[in-house]
XYZ file of C-alpha atoms in Angstrom:
754
model
C -0.229 0.207 -0.081
C 3.316 2.439 0.549
C 4.426 1.889 -2.605
C 1.858 2.537 -4.301
C 1.379 5.151 -2.517
C 4.134 6.644 -3.503
C 3.993 5.520 -6.896
C 0.691 7.828 -6.880
C 2.216 10.994 -5.732
C 5.051 11.080 -8.101
C 2.541 10.730 -10.806
C 0.557 13.890 -9.428
C 3.811 15.393 -9.031
C 4.534 14.825 -13.013
C 0.822 15.780 -13.303
C 0.687 19.520 -11.552
C 4.031 20.329 -13.760
C 1.981 19.881 -16.955
C -0.123 21.955 -15.161
C 1.778 24.831 -14.436
C 4.111 24.603 -17.139
C 3.016 23.153 -20.431
C 5.002 22.246 -22.958
C 2.300 22.619 -25.641
C -1.935 22.349 -25.685
C -1.647 18.885 -27.082
C 0.480 17.765 -24.243
C -2.078 19.769 -21.369
C -5.304 18.606 -23.198
C -3.750 14.780 -22.965
C -2.707 14.834 -19.846
C -6.044 16.446 -18.202
C -7.403 13.475 -20.597
C -5.361 10.757 -19.634
C -6.296 11.381 -16.005
C -10.063 11.411 -16.535
C -9.883 7.930 -18.082
C -7.699 6.795 -14.807
C -10.488 8.663 -12.925
C -13.099 6.813 -15.074
C -12.039 3.168 -15.111
C -8.823 3.195 -13.495
C -6.886 3.335 -17.422
C -3.214 4.994 -17.261
C -1.193 4.039 -20.177
C 2.584 5.462 -20.855
C 2.970 5.971 -24.457
C 4.861 2.450 -24.707
C 1.822 0.848 -23.118
C 2.088 -0.199 -20.358
C 0.732 0.917 -16.973
C 2.758 3.628 -13.852
C 1.447 1.338 -11.759
C 2.283 -1.777 -10.157
C -2.041 -2.154 -8.938
C -3.725 0.174 -10.317
C -6.780 -0.081 -8.701
C -5.326 0.855 -5.475
C -4.004 3.225 -6.964
C -7.311 5.313 -7.597
C -8.473 4.685 -5.219
C -5.382 6.214 -3.109
C -5.403 8.994 -5.938
C -9.601 9.908 -5.082
C -9.220 10.374 -1.995
C -6.152 12.001 -1.061
C -5.130 13.259 -4.330
C -7.853 14.439 -6.391
C -8.479 17.268 -4.236
C -4.875 18.881 -4.620
C -5.072 18.242 -8.198
C -7.980 20.220 -8.775
C -6.814 23.263 -6.514
C -3.902 23.248 -9.153
C -5.997 23.358 -11.936
C -8.074 26.589 -10.455
C -4.844 28.157 -9.014
C -3.689 28.740 -12.880
C -7.417 29.972 -13.885
C -6.086 33.232 -15.554
C -6.902 34.881 -18.665
C -3.199 34.507 -19.386
C -3.503 31.264 -18.733
C -6.761 31.078 -20.417
C -5.723 32.352 -22.934
C -2.974 30.050 -24.382
C -5.048 27.056 -24.613
C -8.444 28.827 -25.873
C -10.535 25.922 -27.067
C -13.316 24.264 -26.289
C -11.709 20.690 -26.294
C -10.177 22.229 -22.674
C -13.830 23.505 -21.625
C -14.448 20.112 -21.949
C -11.366 18.430 -20.325
C -12.196 20.464 -17.079
C -16.154 20.226 -16.844
C -15.426 16.199 -16.667
C -12.306 16.631 -14.737
C -14.829 18.340 -11.663
C -18.018 16.548 -12.642
C -16.860 12.829 -12.644
C -14.491 12.018 -9.488
C -15.184 12.627 -6.321
C -17.606 15.157 -5.838
C -17.756 15.647 -1.842
C -14.082 16.647 -2.808
C -15.311 18.915 -5.899
C -17.784 21.365 -3.739
C -15.196 21.660 -0.851
C -12.456 22.833 -3.560
C -15.369 25.925 -5.099
C -16.447 26.901 -2.241
C -12.359 27.410 -0.322
C -11.989 28.822 -3.726
C -15.110 31.205 -3.998
C -14.416 32.743 -0.605
C -10.465 32.827 -0.836
C -10.355 34.430 -4.461
C -11.050 38.607 -5.070
C -13.098 39.560 -7.989
C -10.974 37.724 -10.860
C -11.432 34.796 -14.126
C -11.280 32.244 -11.243
C -13.674 33.609 -9.916
C -16.026 33.725 -12.216
C -14.880 29.931 -13.581
C -15.306 28.811 -9.822
C -19.226 30.192 -9.338
C -19.858 28.736 -12.350
C -18.771 25.512 -11.849
C -20.095 25.571 -8.952
C -23.473 26.391 -10.648
C -23.217 23.398 -13.438
C -22.252 20.765 -9.915
C -25.372 22.013 -8.292
C -27.320 22.091 -11.625
C -26.157 18.537 -11.762
C -27.881 17.360 -8.649
C -23.944 15.687 -7.784
C -24.930 17.020 -4.105
C -26.553 14.251 -3.749
C -24.008 11.657 -3.905
C -22.018 13.917 -1.399
C -24.835 13.688 0.789
C -25.250 9.717 0.708
C -21.404 9.264 1.472
C -21.971 11.079 4.411
C -24.994 8.935 5.182
C -23.303 5.305 4.445
C -19.996 6.006 5.868
C -20.100 4.816 9.507
C -18.895 7.157 12.756
C -20.164 10.314 11.120
C -21.841 11.445 14.478
C -18.432 11.563 16.612
C -17.582 12.821 13.602
C -19.228 15.927 13.405
C -19.906 16.153 17.220
C -15.852 16.545 17.200
C -16.129 18.884 14.506
C -18.854 20.885 17.055
C -16.843 20.732 20.664
C -13.409 22.234 18.244
C -15.088 24.111 15.668
C -17.374 26.671 18.165
C -14.962 28.008 20.687
C -12.130 28.343 17.976
C -14.926 30.273 16.583
C -15.284 32.500 19.345
C -11.865 33.377 19.984
C -12.140 34.546 16.332
C -15.400 36.409 17.975
C -13.551 37.905 20.612
C -10.186 38.466 19.064
C -13.501 40.582 16.532
C -14.688 43.026 19.367
C -11.334 43.382 20.995
C -10.463 45.566 18.098
C -13.399 46.713 17.604
C -13.599 48.245 21.156
C -9.949 50.007 20.531
C -11.237 51.456 17.157
C -14.109 53.249 19.387
C -12.142 54.089 21.495
C -10.812 56.361 19.306
C -13.554 57.715 18.858
C -13.861 55.919 15.038
C -17.507 53.859 13.897
C -17.414 50.821 13.061
C -20.333 48.268 12.600
C -21.066 45.232 14.507
C -24.192 44.077 12.753
C -22.039 41.071 10.812
C -20.607 39.536 14.493
C -24.412 39.823 15.753
C -25.278 37.922 12.186
C -23.054 34.973 12.849
C -24.079 34.663 16.840
C -27.766 34.404 15.505
C -26.408 31.685 13.209
C -24.933 30.113 15.712
C -27.116 30.085 18.279
C -30.666 29.163 16.375
C -28.776 26.670 15.301
C -28.476 24.768 18.469
C -24.542 26.275 19.392
C -25.708 29.117 21.711
C -24.474 27.342 25.231
C -20.789 26.385 23.812
C -20.051 29.580 21.608
C -21.609 31.164 25.070
C -19.452 28.618 27.557
C -16.131 30.022 25.938
C -17.640 33.644 24.844
C -18.570 34.718 28.491
C -16.140 34.058 30.738
C -13.305 36.509 28.213
C -15.778 39.255 28.018
C -17.816 39.383 32.066
C -14.045 40.476 33.413
C -14.097 43.656 31.058
C -18.395 43.692 31.095
C -18.248 44.955 34.172
C -15.622 46.891 34.433
C -15.296 49.485 31.511
C -18.988 51.195 30.270
C -17.500 50.773 26.419
C -17.565 46.555 26.217
C -21.067 47.381 27.601
C -22.204 49.460 24.942
C -20.525 47.054 22.236
C -22.238 43.453 24.219
C -25.704 44.737 24.036
C -24.617 46.153 20.687
C -23.482 41.975 19.101
C -26.964 40.950 21.293
C -29.765 43.540 20.280
C -28.124 43.879 16.964
C -29.051 39.639 16.155
C -31.599 38.948 13.680
C -35.380 38.734 15.226
C -35.768 35.671 14.676
C -32.673 34.130 16.276
C -33.066 37.166 19.082
C -35.402 34.297 21.514
C -32.122 31.455 21.424
C -29.695 34.096 21.986
C -31.545 35.789 25.132
C -32.774 31.815 26.627
C -28.898 31.055 26.976
C -27.493 33.868 28.819
C -28.247 32.968 32.047
C -28.441 35.835 34.952
C -26.303 38.459 32.453
C -28.939 39.636 30.391
C -28.881 43.259 32.652
C -24.743 42.928 31.681
C -25.797 42.172 27.587
C -28.449 44.022 26.819
C -29.009 46.850 29.097
C -32.631 48.901 29.116
C -32.480 47.969 25.451
C -35.613 46.528 25.974
C -37.820 50.053 26.752
C -36.265 50.236 22.395
C -37.256 47.565 20.821
C -40.554 46.284 20.823
C -39.618 42.060 19.587
C -37.102 42.149 23.009
C -40.216 43.761 24.993
C -42.371 40.547 23.570
C -40.290 37.945 24.152
C -38.842 38.686 28.143
C -42.372 39.937 28.781
C -44.304 37.797 26.554
C -43.431 34.312 24.924
C -40.686 33.134 26.904
C -43.318 32.740 29.795
C -46.640 33.081 28.805
C -45.824 31.097 25.332
C -43.257 28.390 26.300
C -42.297 26.517 29.081
C -38.394 24.568 30.712
C -37.345 22.985 33.646
C -34.476 25.035 34.640
C -36.124 27.943 36.160
C -32.727 29.878 36.461
C -34.411 30.905 33.124
C -38.001 32.423 34.781
C -35.796 33.623 37.762
C -33.037 35.423 35.000
C -36.540 36.909 33.199
C -38.687 39.126 36.369
C -35.264 39.459 37.874
C -34.110 41.603 34.561
C -37.294 43.361 34.432
C -37.070 44.263 38.325
C -33.825 45.464 38.820
C -34.285 48.627 37.735
C -36.554 51.125 38.330
C -36.444 52.233 34.830
C -37.897 49.080 33.799
C -40.227 48.365 37.132
C -42.601 49.406 35.656
C -42.635 46.604 33.320
C -42.556 44.323 35.483
C -45.317 45.254 37.488
C -47.455 45.290 34.181
C -45.931 41.719 33.708
C -46.794 40.081 36.653
C -50.898 41.137 36.546
C -50.698 39.792 33.107
C -49.217 36.807 34.829
C -52.263 36.829 37.109
C -55.017 37.657 34.780
C -53.823 34.235 32.707
C -53.763 32.004 35.792
C -57.364 33.281 37.105
C -58.618 32.840 33.951
C -60.514 29.435 33.498
C -60.527 29.242 29.715
C -56.729 29.030 29.907
C -56.717 26.423 32.424
C -58.944 24.950 30.659
C -57.050 25.334 27.070
C -53.256 24.571 28.214
C -50.888 21.629 29.874
C -50.869 20.851 32.839
C -46.394 21.452 32.623
C -47.422 24.953 30.917
C -49.582 26.080 33.879
C -46.769 25.142 36.364
C -44.341 26.636 34.846
C -46.827 30.394 34.726
C -47.509 29.762 38.891
C -43.338 29.303 39.161
C -43.299 33.085 37.462
C -46.043 34.336 40.027
C -43.900 33.074 42.819
C -40.502 34.207 41.336
C -42.963 37.729 40.758
C -44.165 37.585 44.980
C -39.809 37.908 45.458
C -38.635 40.292 44.117
C -41.820 42.649 44.685
C -41.048 45.198 47.394
C -42.604 46.830 50.556
C -43.929 49.717 48.206
C -44.884 47.697 45.770
C -47.183 45.408 47.311
C -48.779 48.063 49.539
C -49.431 50.248 46.345
C -50.796 48.002 44.222
C -52.309 45.395 47.211
C -55.778 45.677 46.477
C -55.697 44.685 42.032
C -53.389 41.962 42.835
C -55.802 40.894 45.462
C -58.495 41.456 42.666
C -56.794 39.514 40.439
C -55.930 36.846 42.450
C -58.652 35.456 43.846
C -60.995 34.295 40.963
C -57.917 32.314 40.058
C -58.215 30.892 43.131
C -61.989 29.567 43.644
C -61.770 28.664 39.628
C -58.983 26.298 40.875
C -61.031 24.447 43.938
C -63.459 24.074 41.879
C -61.323 22.789 39.048
C -61.528 18.337 38.606
C -57.775 17.646 38.571
C -56.536 17.467 41.892
C -52.969 18.761 40.923
C -54.142 21.613 39.535
C -56.417 22.135 42.775
C -53.067 22.543 44.671
C -52.363 25.253 42.915
C -55.407 26.644 44.312
C -55.762 25.390 47.565
C -51.660 25.594 48.447
C -51.487 22.393 50.839
C -48.344 21.974 51.988
C -47.326 19.100 49.434
C -43.618 18.375 48.167
C -44.480 20.383 45.020
C -46.217 23.205 46.922
C -42.626 23.414 49.405
C -41.062 23.928 46.122
C -42.953 26.413 44.672
C -42.903 28.625 48.149
C -39.089 28.179 47.805
C -39.021 30.998 45.028
C -40.532 33.599 46.499
C -36.440 33.504 47.843
C -34.491 35.548 45.119
C -31.867 33.318 44.325
C -28.203 34.668 44.755
C -25.639 36.407 42.953
C -22.949 33.610 41.749
C -19.187 35.472 43.387
C -18.004 37.017 46.676
C -20.937 36.728 48.085
C -21.810 33.422 47.495
C -18.251 32.518 49.610
C -19.016 35.373 52.206
C -22.231 32.045 52.755
C -20.513 29.334 52.421
C -17.641 30.352 54.914
C -20.894 32.091 57.050
C -22.481 28.113 57.468
C -19.166 26.717 57.945
C -18.495 28.982 60.681
C -21.870 27.964 62.175
C -21.589 24.548 61.978
C -18.252 24.662 64.024
C -20.092 27.041 67.000
C -23.002 23.942 66.996
C -19.851 20.985 67.348
C -18.460 23.495 70.077
C -21.388 24.220 71.573
C -22.235 20.048 71.869
C -18.581 19.625 73.059
C -19.483 22.003 76.147
C -22.866 20.306 76.740
C -20.805 17.298 76.537
C -18.548 17.985 79.189
C -20.744 19.680 81.546
C -22.716 16.703 81.652
C -19.763 14.499 82.344
C -19.449 16.752 85.726
C -22.029 16.676 86.776
C -22.630 15.022 90.370
C -23.453 11.018 89.607
C -25.134 11.152 93.368
C -27.622 13.980 92.366
C -31.383 13.117 92.403
C -33.016 12.923 88.859
C -35.296 11.369 87.719
C -33.835 10.754 83.967
C -33.055 7.266 85.590
C -36.501 6.444 85.475
C -37.790 3.852 82.846
C -41.492 5.470 81.637
C -44.060 2.620 81.895
C -45.219 1.594 78.605
C -49.236 2.892 78.509
C -49.296 1.705 75.088
C -51.847 -0.873 75.392
C -53.765 0.685 77.135
C -56.828 1.146 76.851
C -59.730 4.351 76.413
C -62.497 3.915 79.027
C -65.648 4.993 78.376
C -69.338 4.872 80.059
C -70.631 3.942 75.877
C -71.454 0.139 75.476
C -69.936 -1.261 71.809
C -73.379 -1.851 70.017
C -73.623 -5.919 69.615
C -76.466 -5.422 66.913
C -77.931 -3.392 63.971
C -80.266 -1.387 65.310
C -78.131 -0.966 67.985
C -75.537 0.901 65.680
C -78.430 3.009 63.454
C -79.275 4.007 66.602
C -76.218 5.377 68.173
C -75.871 6.734 63.864
C -79.006 8.510 64.654
C -78.093 10.227 68.417
C -76.900 13.779 67.568
C -76.467 14.830 71.213
C -72.937 12.423 71.912
C -70.971 12.046 69.864
C -68.941 9.830 71.796
C -71.507 7.162 70.947
C -71.613 8.062 67.401
C -67.852 8.042 66.999
C -68.669 3.609 68.298
C -71.493 2.983 66.445
C -69.512 4.359 63.480
C -66.304 2.463 63.635
C -68.290 -1.126 64.885
C -70.677 -0.411 61.892
C -68.458 -2.152 59.000
C -68.030 -5.301 61.223
C -71.410 -5.702 61.898
C -73.116 -5.454 58.219
C -69.925 -8.488 57.346
C -71.271 -10.433 60.219
C -74.995 -10.692 60.530
C -76.024 -10.492 57.251
C -79.376 -12.673 57.394
C -81.990 -10.201 57.466
C -79.810 -7.071 56.633
C -83.123 -7.039 53.231
C -85.652 -5.296 55.734
C -83.366 -2.485 57.127
C -80.183 -1.728 54.191
C -82.266 0.633 52.385
C -82.790 2.840 55.788
C -79.410 2.394 57.095
C -77.732 3.093 53.575
C -80.409 6.883 53.990
C -78.332 6.879 57.712
C -74.768 6.622 56.057
C -75.841 8.422 53.656
C -77.150 11.648 55.536
C -74.226 11.562 57.786
C -72.365 14.653 58.843
C -69.034 15.193 60.774
C -70.484 17.549 63.122
C -67.987 16.635 65.854
C -64.350 16.279 63.808
C -64.347 12.692 64.062
C -60.991 10.610 63.428
C -61.284 9.202 60.002
C -65.136 10.423 59.876
C -64.460 9.776 55.403
C -63.248 6.281 54.874
C -65.160 4.532 58.567
C -68.359 6.394 56.540
C -67.900 4.394 53.236
C -66.420 1.524 54.313
C -69.599 1.762 55.633
C -71.579 1.785 52.413
C -69.521 -0.172 50.652
C -70.423 -2.995 53.077
C -73.885 -2.491 53.019
C -73.368 -2.790 49.275
C -71.338 -5.197 48.867
C -74.048 -7.748 50.791
C -77.642 -6.142 49.256
C -76.430 -4.718 45.869
C -80.101 -4.250 44.437
C -81.750 -2.269 47.366
C -78.996 -0.173 48.014
C -78.068 0.108 44.093
C -81.696 1.399 43.174
C -81.367 3.639 46.480
C -78.122 5.397 45.578
C -79.724 5.659 41.782
C -82.531 7.002 42.361
C -80.708 9.864 44.797
C -78.091 10.523 42.927
C -79.482 13.025 40.477
C -81.735 14.625 43.614
C -81.297 17.850 45.270
C -79.920 18.590 48.615
C -77.014 15.942 48.481
C -73.341 17.614 48.447
C -70.630 16.498 45.615
C -68.875 14.572 48.330
C -72.214 12.838 49.223
C -73.338 11.571 45.000
C -69.317 10.646 44.099
C -69.410 7.921 47.054
C -73.012 6.770 45.320
C -70.773 6.743 42.136
C -67.955 4.889 43.401
C -68.673 2.814 46.201
C -70.540 -0.002 44.600
C -69.118 -1.448 41.184
C -65.034 -1.183 42.746
C -66.048 -3.910 45.315
C -68.699 -6.176 44.355
C -66.005 -7.121 40.783
C -63.896 -7.994 43.379
C -63.826 -11.737 45.970
C -64.281 -10.799 49.467
C -61.612 -11.623 52.213
C -64.213 -13.499 53.731
C -64.536 -15.748 50.845
C -60.664 -15.813 49.975
C -60.160 -16.745 53.802
C -63.117 -19.213 53.370
C -61.318 -20.719 50.776
C -58.418 -21.307 52.068
C -58.923 -22.914 54.883
C -60.782 -25.196 52.605
C -58.164 -26.514 50.911
C -55.987 -26.278 54.378
C -59.068 -29.027 55.692
C -58.581 -31.494 52.460
C -54.510 -31.326 52.949
C -55.301 -32.675 56.836
C -57.471 -35.381 55.586
C -55.092 -36.608 52.607
C -52.636 -36.666 55.155
C -54.553 -38.663 58.250
C -56.394 -40.564 55.576
C -53.936 -43.485 55.579
C -50.354 -44.360 56.854
C -49.391 -45.622 53.261
C -50.139 -41.407 52.314
C -47.775 -40.904 54.903
C -44.964 -42.365 53.916
C -45.392 -42.101 50.578
C -44.807 -38.742 51.135
C -42.276 -38.792 53.178
C -40.787 -40.715 50.186
C -41.061 -38.814 47.175
C -39.908 -36.095 49.054
C -36.075 -36.836 49.896
C -36.819 -37.858 45.946
C -37.697 -34.146 44.973
C -34.685 -33.100 47.252
C -31.892 -35.581 45.738
C -33.491 -35.049 42.291
C -32.324 -31.713 39.938
C -34.686 -30.368 37.388
C -33.762 -27.988 34.712
C -38.029 -27.147 34.385
C -40.355 -26.945 37.356
C -43.446 -26.144 37.173
C -46.314 -24.120 38.902
C -44.675 -24.646 43.077
C -47.850 -22.813 44.214
C -51.556 -23.488 43.836
C -54.289 -22.114 41.090
C -56.129 -18.773 42.583
C -59.118 -20.284 43.067
C -61.729 -18.656 40.935
C -64.713 -16.326 42.193
C -67.941 -15.237 40.414
C -67.879 -10.935 39.470
C -70.654 -10.155 41.751
C -71.758 -7.406 39.421
C -72.218 -8.521 36.800
C -75.968 -9.239 37.746
C -76.211 -5.730 39.498
C -74.586 -3.745 36.446
C -78.230 -2.878 35.145
C -79.402 -1.084 38.328
C -76.474 1.520 38.254
C -75.892 2.596 34.215
C -79.893 2.865 33.307
C -80.907 5.232 36.000
C -77.465 6.477 36.250
C -77.922 7.735 31.997
C -81.382 8.587 32.794
C -80.989 12.662 34.006
C -77.541 13.584 33.279
C -78.738 16.240 31.104
C -80.927 17.563 33.734
C -79.922 20.567 35.574
C -80.489 21.489 39.422
C -80.355 24.199 41.028
C -77.426 22.254 43.435
C -76.300 20.350 40.552
C -74.855 20.604 37.198
C -74.102 17.246 35.611
C -73.102 18.772 32.448
C -71.148 22.643 34.414
C -70.157 23.327 37.233
C -69.764 19.946 38.455
C -68.413 17.884 35.961
C -65.512 16.628 38.075
C -68.582 13.846 38.997
C -69.853 13.506 35.710
C -66.341 12.161 34.949
C -66.749 9.566 37.256
C -70.230 8.477 36.309
C -68.275 7.922 32.725
C -67.343 4.067 33.793
C -66.237 1.051 32.584
C -69.253 -1.502 32.541
C -70.968 0.912 30.267
C -70.013 -0.343 26.945
C -71.885 -0.447 23.505
C -74.612 2.041 24.678
C -71.379 4.335 26.899
C -69.911 4.463 23.620
C -73.246 6.585 22.236
C -73.448 8.228 25.517
C -70.009 9.617 25.650
C -69.744 10.953 21.724
C -72.056 13.742 22.455
C -69.058 14.795 25.940
C -65.599 14.528 23.218
C -65.347 17.987 23.469
C -66.392 18.263 27.008
C -63.954 21.812 28.273
C -62.666 19.694 31.258
C -60.085 17.709 31.284
C -61.036 15.456 33.781
C -64.132 14.125 31.753
C -61.749 14.285 28.353
C -59.725 11.738 30.449
C -62.745 9.698 31.397
C -63.892 9.534 27.565
C -60.781 8.745 26.450
C -60.326 5.645 29.494
C -63.811 4.576 28.568
C -63.362 4.440 24.790
C -60.685 1.953 25.711
C -62.318 -0.018 27.200
C -65.030 -0.299 24.222
C -62.644 -1.305 22.234
C -61.606 -4.276 24.676
C -63.921 -5.691 25.446
C -66.892 -5.950 22.816
C -65.295 -7.964 20.000
C -64.351 -6.975 16.875
C -67.044 -8.264 14.505
C -69.765 -6.499 16.921
C -67.597 -3.355 16.590
C -67.147 -3.636 12.878
C -71.117 -4.227 11.895
C -73.087 -2.971 14.549
C -71.117 -0.249 15.179
C -68.503 0.469 12.047
C -69.778 3.999 11.938
C -69.423 4.851 15.027
C -65.957 3.392 15.618
C -64.538 5.546 12.418
C -66.404 8.747 13.572
C -64.216 7.641 16.879
C -60.974 7.354 15.008
C -61.240 10.902 13.563
C -61.657 11.961 17.236
C -58.864 10.336 18.388
C -56.423 11.658 16.137
C -57.404 14.890 16.202
C -57.307 14.703 20.235
C -53.311 13.168 19.387
C -52.975 16.396 17.065
C -54.775 19.377 19.120
C -55.519 18.838 21.932
C -53.351 20.429 25.114
C -53.257 18.192 27.934
C -50.027 16.059 27.480
C -52.558 13.029 29.501
C -54.869 13.427 26.778
C -52.646 12.835 23.920
C -51.350 10.146 25.937
C -55.074 7.969 25.964
C -55.527 9.145 22.430
C -52.222 7.255 21.703
C -54.167 4.416 23.904
C -57.558 4.210 22.447
C -55.922 4.331 19.206
C -53.744 1.153 19.639
C -57.121 -0.514 20.502
C -58.637 0.237 17.925
C -56.382 -1.500 15.469
C -58.165 -4.816 16.510
C -61.282 -3.070 14.725
C -60.107 -1.905 11.548
C -60.693 -3.925 8.454
C -58.426 -6.610 7.350
């Protein structure tokens, strides 16, 4: 391979001499024609008919990969009026075209671009432009792209270019700015438009962080000390084309003020980006972006009016019920974070002056959030002490400027920790020096009172009717608590005769209110209702579904009606499972004690099993005992009564309106074919929890209903549902809705025609 390369190098040197100093036009034409033949089919013969290379195939590949670019560059370097006038003929033009268009297209593209970049106005520049135009018209760039796609490890090569090229480019940009600084210091004019456009192009191409990480370190020390450098940096950032401004500003963490100054007051595009787009129309996980923008707006008296205006606009959007419904949960959380950060930057003067206006904008939002169906959105209006709310409250503290102040803070923390250690050591030493003979109660062992039973005069009820009477007695809170604690156990222990009093007991529990703040009141009441519904399902379901649309019920009671029965009837009870296990154990005991023969055989078999090596082992545990799903018998008692009046609006209950949380729970998976027709009119509901329930119900229909039924009886409905699901995936603002729609479409594939 090395000898082949030496042969090619010698050939190229001879060819360069002919191109630079040809003896005649015929010699140049002959040499170029010979090279073209060699490029196309590897034939390169001398005058005596022998080849110049010992291995023509290897020599051709080496020439195309390493030396072809050198030959092209040499030809372009000779392109001048003086040189071309000596050999002006059509044959030479044709040879040059073939030389450029029948070889390594990547090398041709690189050589022509470099020639155009480095040439002054001349014949060479015109010829290079003409050749590049022909190159593009012949669509030879396609082969360049395809070659890059087929070469291995191209990605690593590009990453290497990125990490080396961009930092080198940033050094050249910095050198250019230094020269611009010297010129401006001499009070001469200079244009930085090209530098701005270059920075904008790099940032919008995704190299913003890489560029600024190497450029900021050099600029910061000059910006903090020299006002002229501030003007230069402001000029190159604000001079970026409008389409690139967003990508440039986002990566300037904590340095916006230094690099754009008060240009936000002069340029509407900058104001739109900083006050509207970056806060209301996009979101990011980086809280530092929000702190950077809001801190910039509030840090100067010239921009504080924009800060207050932005804060009020954020409050309006946060409090708008329509905005909540039509934006994603991530975007709404982003706006909430912005509000907390704004609170941290508000000073006392602004809080006092604008307090009433802030409250006027805030209170409708709190009410809107509390009444919202989604739990996470509802928490943002209630501000319960969850982990997420705690993290939001921490945003009220503005971030500390990293630098000397940050270092001082760390030193102070270390000092405080050292003082704590010293105090602790002194306390231990003082405790050791105390006279051990002194009387002290610390040596006494505390008495264990964990098993003490609370003494009460109220007796535990033994019968269901006693429990019912105790729940009715509103004047005795102690008796009510004991009866409520024992209600579920009594219902499950004494199912006989429960049919007669089931409806009355259900009515008592449904209307029972927590007047005395009883511990675990909601859970105990719900469990008792579940026990009644499981043991006496038909009577309880008829009563509850009839009461569901009646007046004077709150949302908690209506939610209990929807939740308590289907979920528990479809699962086997603990008593049934325990009885089955006891029955299985009884059988095993009977088998083991049936005869002594079986007993010793079992012992022998066990020893054999212990010493036998098996590569495939069967089931180690018995199969679960199947239990009948009790809900299937009473499903109709729930479905049709609940469907009856869903569109009726009452004074205290609007299922299709503000009480959409209950509507979301009403749409359950047992509704089958009728469910698909029911949910069709609700598919564009504004509340996301209703849309989630509809999407889940669609999934259950496609999973449960046989394909032949969907293709025959519901073919049109299935087709329309599929179109609607595709629209949800494309347009719905809620991320969870999109996921559910995609899942539903996957289930719908089984209903597609073959």
